Short mmCIF file of C-alpha atoms in Angstrom, two decimals:
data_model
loop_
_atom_site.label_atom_id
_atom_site.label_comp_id
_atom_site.label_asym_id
_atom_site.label_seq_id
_atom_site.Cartn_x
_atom_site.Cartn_y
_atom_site.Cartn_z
CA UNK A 1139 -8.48 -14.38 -0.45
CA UNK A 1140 -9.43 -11.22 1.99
CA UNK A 1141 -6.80 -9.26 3.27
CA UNK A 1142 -4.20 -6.15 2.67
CA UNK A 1143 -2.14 -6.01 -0.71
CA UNK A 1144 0.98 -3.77 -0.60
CA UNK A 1145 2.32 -2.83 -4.20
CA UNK A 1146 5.87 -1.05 -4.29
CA UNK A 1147 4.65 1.80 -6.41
CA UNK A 1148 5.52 0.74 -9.89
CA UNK A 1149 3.00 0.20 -12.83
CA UNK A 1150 0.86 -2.45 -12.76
CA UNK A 1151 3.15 -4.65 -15.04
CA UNK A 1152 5.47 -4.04 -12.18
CA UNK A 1153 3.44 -5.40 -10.01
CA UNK A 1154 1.16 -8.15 -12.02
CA UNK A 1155 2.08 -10.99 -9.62
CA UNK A 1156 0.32 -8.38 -6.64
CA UNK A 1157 -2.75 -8.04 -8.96
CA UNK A 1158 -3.11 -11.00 -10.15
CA UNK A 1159 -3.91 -12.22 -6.48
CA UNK A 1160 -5.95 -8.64 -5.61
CA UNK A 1161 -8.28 -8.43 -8.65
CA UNK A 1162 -10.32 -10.79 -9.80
CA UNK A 1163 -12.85 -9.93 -13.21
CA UNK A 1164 -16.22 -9.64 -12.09
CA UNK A 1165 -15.31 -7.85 -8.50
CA UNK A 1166 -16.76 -3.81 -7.94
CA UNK A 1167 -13.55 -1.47 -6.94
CA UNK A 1168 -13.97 1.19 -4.82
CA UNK A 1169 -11.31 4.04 -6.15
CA UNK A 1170 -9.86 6.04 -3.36
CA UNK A 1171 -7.39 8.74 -5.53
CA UNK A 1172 -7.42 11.05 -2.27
CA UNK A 1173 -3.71 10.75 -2.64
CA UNK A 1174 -3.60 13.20 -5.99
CA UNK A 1175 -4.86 16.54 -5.60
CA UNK A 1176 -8.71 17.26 -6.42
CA UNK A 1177 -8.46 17.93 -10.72
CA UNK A 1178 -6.50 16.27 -13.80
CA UNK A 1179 -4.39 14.36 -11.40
CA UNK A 1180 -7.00 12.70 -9.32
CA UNK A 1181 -9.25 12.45 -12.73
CA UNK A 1182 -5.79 11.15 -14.20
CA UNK A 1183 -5.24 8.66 -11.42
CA UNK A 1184 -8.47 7.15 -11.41
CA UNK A 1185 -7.97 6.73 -15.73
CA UNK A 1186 -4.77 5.30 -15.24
CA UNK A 1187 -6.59 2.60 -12.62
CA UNK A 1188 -9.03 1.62 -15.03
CA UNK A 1189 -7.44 1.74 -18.09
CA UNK A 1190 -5.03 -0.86 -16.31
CA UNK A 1191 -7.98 -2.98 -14.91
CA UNK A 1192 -9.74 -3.41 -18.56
CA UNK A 1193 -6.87 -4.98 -19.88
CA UNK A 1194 -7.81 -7.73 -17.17
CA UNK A 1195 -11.08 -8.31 -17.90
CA UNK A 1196 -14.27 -6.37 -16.84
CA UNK A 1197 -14.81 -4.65 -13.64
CA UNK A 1198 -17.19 -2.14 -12.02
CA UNK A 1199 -15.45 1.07 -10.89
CA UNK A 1200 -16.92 3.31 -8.38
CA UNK A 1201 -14.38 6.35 -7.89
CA UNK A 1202 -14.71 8.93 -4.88
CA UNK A 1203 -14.16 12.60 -4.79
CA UNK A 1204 -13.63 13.37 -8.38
CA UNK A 1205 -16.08 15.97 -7.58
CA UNK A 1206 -14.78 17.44 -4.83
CA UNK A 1207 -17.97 18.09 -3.13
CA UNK A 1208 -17.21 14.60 -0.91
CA UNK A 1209 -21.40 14.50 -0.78
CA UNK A 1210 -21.10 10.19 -0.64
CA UNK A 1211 -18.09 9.51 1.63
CA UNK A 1212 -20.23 6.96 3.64
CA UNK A 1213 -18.85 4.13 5.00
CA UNK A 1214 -22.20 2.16 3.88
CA UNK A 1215 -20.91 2.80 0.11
CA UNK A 1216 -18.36 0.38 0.83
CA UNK A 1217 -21.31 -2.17 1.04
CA UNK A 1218 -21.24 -2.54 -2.29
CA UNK A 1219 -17.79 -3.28 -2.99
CA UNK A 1220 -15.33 -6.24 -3.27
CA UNK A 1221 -12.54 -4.14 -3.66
CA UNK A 1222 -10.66 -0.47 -1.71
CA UNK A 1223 -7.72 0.72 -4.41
CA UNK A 1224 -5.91 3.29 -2.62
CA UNK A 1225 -3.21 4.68 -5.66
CA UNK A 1226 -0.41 6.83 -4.78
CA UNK A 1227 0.44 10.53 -4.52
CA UNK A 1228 0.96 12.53 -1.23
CA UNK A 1229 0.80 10.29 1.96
CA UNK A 1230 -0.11 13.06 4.41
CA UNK A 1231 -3.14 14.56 2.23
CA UNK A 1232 -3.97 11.10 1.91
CA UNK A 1233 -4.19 10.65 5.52
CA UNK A 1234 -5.82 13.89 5.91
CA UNK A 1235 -8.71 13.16 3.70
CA UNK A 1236 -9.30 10.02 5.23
CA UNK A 1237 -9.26 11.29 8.77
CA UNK A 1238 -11.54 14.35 7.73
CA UNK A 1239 -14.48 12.16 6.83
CA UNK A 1240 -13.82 9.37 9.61
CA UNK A 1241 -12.81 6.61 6.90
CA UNK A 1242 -10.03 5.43 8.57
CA UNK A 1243 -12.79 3.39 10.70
CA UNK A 1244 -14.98 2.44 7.74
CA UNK A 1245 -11.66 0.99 6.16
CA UNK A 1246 -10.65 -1.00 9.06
CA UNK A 1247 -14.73 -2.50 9.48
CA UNK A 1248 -14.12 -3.29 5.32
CA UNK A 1249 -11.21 -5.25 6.33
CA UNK A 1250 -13.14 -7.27 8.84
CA UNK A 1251 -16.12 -8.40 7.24
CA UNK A 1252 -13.64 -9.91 4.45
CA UNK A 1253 -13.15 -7.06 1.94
CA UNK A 1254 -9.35 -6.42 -0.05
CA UNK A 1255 -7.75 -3.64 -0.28
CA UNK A 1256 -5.20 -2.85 -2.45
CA UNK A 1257 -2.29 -0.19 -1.56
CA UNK A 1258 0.00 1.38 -4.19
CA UNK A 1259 3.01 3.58 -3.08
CA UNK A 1260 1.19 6.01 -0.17
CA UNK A 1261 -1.68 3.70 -0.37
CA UNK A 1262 0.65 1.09 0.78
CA UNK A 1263 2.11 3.64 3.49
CA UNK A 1264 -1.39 4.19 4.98
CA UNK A 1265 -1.86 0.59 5.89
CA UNK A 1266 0.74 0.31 8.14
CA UNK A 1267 1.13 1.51 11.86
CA UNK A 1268 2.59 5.46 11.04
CA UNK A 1269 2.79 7.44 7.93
CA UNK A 1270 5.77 10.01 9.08
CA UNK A 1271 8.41 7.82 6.83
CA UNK A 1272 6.72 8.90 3.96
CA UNK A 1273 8.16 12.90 4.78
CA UNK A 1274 11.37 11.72 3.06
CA UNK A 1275 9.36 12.28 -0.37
CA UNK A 1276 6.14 14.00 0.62
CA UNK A 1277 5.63 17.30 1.93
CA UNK A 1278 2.98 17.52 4.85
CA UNK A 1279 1.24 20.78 3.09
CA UNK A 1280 -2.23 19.75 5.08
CA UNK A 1281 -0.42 20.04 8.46
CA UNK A 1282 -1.13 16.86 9.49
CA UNK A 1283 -0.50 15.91 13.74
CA UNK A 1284 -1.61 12.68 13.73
CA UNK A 1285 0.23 10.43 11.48
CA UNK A 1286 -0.66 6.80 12.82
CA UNK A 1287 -1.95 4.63 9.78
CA UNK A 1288 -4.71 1.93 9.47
CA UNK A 1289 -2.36 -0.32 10.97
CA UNK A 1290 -2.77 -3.31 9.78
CA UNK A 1291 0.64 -4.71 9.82
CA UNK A 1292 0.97 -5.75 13.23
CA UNK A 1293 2.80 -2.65 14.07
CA UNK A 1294 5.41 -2.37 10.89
CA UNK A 1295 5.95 0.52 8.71
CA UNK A 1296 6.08 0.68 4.62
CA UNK A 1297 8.70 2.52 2.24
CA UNK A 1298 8.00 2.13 -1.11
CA UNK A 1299 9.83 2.84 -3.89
CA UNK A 1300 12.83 0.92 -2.20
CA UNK A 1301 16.24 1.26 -3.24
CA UNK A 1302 19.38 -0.43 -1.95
CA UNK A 1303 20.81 3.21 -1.58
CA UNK A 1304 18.43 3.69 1.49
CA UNK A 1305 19.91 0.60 3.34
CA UNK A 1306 21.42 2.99 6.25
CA UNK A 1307 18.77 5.67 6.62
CA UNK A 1308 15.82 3.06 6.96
CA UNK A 1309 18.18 0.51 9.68
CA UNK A 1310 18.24 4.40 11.68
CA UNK A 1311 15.02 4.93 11.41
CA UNK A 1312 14.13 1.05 12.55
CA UNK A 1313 16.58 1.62 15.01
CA UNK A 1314 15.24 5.18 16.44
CA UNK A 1315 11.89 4.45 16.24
CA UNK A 1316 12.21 0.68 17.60
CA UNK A 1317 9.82 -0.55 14.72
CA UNK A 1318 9.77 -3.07 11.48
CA UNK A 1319 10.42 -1.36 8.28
CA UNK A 1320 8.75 -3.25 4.67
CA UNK A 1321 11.32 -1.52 1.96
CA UNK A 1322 9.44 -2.89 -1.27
CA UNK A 1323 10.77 -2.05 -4.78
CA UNK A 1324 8.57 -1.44 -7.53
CA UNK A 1325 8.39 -4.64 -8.95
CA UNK A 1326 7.41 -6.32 -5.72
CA UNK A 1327 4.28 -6.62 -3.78
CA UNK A 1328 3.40 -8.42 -0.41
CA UNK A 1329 0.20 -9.95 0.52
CA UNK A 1330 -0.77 -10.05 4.37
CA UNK A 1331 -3.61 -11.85 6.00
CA UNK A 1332 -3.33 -11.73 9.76
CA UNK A 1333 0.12 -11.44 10.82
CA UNK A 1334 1.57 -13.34 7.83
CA UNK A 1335 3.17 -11.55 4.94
CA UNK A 1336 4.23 -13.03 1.97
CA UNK A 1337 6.29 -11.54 -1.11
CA UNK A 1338 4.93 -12.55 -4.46
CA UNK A 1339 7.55 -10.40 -5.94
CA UNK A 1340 9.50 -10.62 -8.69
CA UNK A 1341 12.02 -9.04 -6.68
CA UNK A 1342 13.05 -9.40 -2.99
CA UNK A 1343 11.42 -6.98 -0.35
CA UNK A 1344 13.80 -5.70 2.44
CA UNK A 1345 12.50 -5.85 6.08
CA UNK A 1346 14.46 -3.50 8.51
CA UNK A 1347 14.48 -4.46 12.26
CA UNK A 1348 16.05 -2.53 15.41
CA UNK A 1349 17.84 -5.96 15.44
CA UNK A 1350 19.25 -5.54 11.27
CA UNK A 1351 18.50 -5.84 8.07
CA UNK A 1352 16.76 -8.94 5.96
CA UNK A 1353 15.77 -9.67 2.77
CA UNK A 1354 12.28 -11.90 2.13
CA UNK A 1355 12.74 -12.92 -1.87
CA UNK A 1356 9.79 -13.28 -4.20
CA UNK A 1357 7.95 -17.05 -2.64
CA UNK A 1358 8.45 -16.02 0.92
CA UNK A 1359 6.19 -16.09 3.73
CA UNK A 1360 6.99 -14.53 7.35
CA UNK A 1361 5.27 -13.35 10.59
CA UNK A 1362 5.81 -10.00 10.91
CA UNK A 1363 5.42 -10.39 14.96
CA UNK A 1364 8.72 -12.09 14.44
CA UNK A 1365 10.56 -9.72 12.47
CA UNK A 1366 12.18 -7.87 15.07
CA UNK A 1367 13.94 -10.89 16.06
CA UNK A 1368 14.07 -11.90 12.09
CA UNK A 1369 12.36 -15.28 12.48
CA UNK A 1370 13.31 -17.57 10.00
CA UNK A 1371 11.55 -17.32 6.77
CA UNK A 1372 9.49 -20.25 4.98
CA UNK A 1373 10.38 -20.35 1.16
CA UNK A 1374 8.09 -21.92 -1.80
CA UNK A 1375 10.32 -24.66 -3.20
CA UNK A 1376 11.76 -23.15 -6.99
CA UNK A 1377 11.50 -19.14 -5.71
CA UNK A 1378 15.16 -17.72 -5.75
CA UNK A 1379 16.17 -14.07 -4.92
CA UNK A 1380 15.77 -11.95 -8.21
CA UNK A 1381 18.25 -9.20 -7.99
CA UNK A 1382 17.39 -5.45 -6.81
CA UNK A 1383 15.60 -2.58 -8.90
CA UNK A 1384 17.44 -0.44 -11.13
CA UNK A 1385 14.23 2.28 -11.22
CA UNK A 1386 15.57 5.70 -9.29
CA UNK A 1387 12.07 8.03 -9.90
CA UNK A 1388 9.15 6.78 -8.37
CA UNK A 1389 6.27 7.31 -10.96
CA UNK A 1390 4.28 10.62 -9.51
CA UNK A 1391 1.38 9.59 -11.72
CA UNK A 1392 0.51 6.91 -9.19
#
């Protein structure tokens, strides 16, 4: 299935159920660690990516910018792939790297001739409609003006890393900002196509309207064009809310 994966920024046990539909043996993986800064964490981030992969079965990795001399940042490299993983680190250099060499565009035109891509923590945050939620655990050190994101949510936001103790701060920000918040705990991950979302879990992801606050457990699927009036959501029979995360530090390895 084509389309945009959105983990919660947990390991990849976390979020199997997310990869199990994303990454299929056999498939070529573009690695975009643009996230981490330019060393052993981008080096470190792209090790931890395929380390986690090989347990799955064999892949072809093709990592960017581990140089930094950003010599191939063509948007006809992504030809050859089946597969975008964006891991996490800082949302606004993410942004900022992306914008920089115009791949914001060469994502989008991946997207539409049929490719995945997979988004983990501020990978996740840069495929919605505005990065500037992820300030509340990233510093914007690259001075970034333009926050909009790939927007491929039909206009909603992401927070990962959710936690029930940010229940009033994201309904404010929903509320100020008049737009759909996704609140996904680590071990959670959603799968849109089009306009339609659905959680594959385990756990329940937490969608934050100008109009309240809903959870969408593990087995639901929902148009996010309706979630600002909370449209009822359609449930696979057998799927029942699993209860909420216990993990307080997101892992900064991602």
């Amino acid at each position: 299935m084509t389309g945009t994966y959105l983990g919660g920024g947990g390991s990849e046990h976390d979020e199997a159920a997310l990869w199990d539909e994303v990454f299929t043996p056999g498939q070529r993986v573009s690695v975009w660690p643009f996230a981490m800064p330019l060393g052993p964490a981008r080096t470190g981030s792209v090790q931890w990516l395929a380390g986690a992969l090989r347990a799955r079965g064999d892949f072809t990795l093709d990592p960017w910018g581990l140089d930094g001399a950003d010599t191939d940042c063509r948007a006809e490299r992504l030809h050859r792939s089946d597969v975008v993983a964006i891991p996490g680190g800082n949302t606004f250099d993410l942004l900022h790297h992306l914008q920089r060499h115009d791949l914001l565009s060469a994502l989008d035109g991946f997207l539409d001739r049929g490719g995945r891509v997979y988004g983990g923590s501020a990978g996740a945050v840069l495929l919605g409609a505005n990065i500037a939620l992820a300030e509340v655990e990233d510093p914007d050190d690259a001075g970034v003006s333009d926050t909009r994101g790939l927007d491929r949510l039909a206009g909603a936001v992401v927070r990962p890393h959710y936690q029930p103790a940010q229940d009033d701060d994201l309904q404010q920000w929903a509320e100020a900002h008049q737009q759909v918040v996704l609140a996904l705990p680590e071990r959670s991950g959603v799968v849109v196509t089009g306009a339609t979302a659905r959680n594959v879990g385990p756990e329940a992801v937490q969608v934050f309207s100008p109009s309240g606050q809903r959870a969408r457990p593990a087995g639901t699927t929902w148009d996010l064009r309706a979630s600002r009036g909370h449209g009822a959501p359609r449930t696979v029979p057998g799927s029942a809310p699993p209860p909420h995360s216990s993990l307080v530090d997101p892992p900064r390895s991602r």
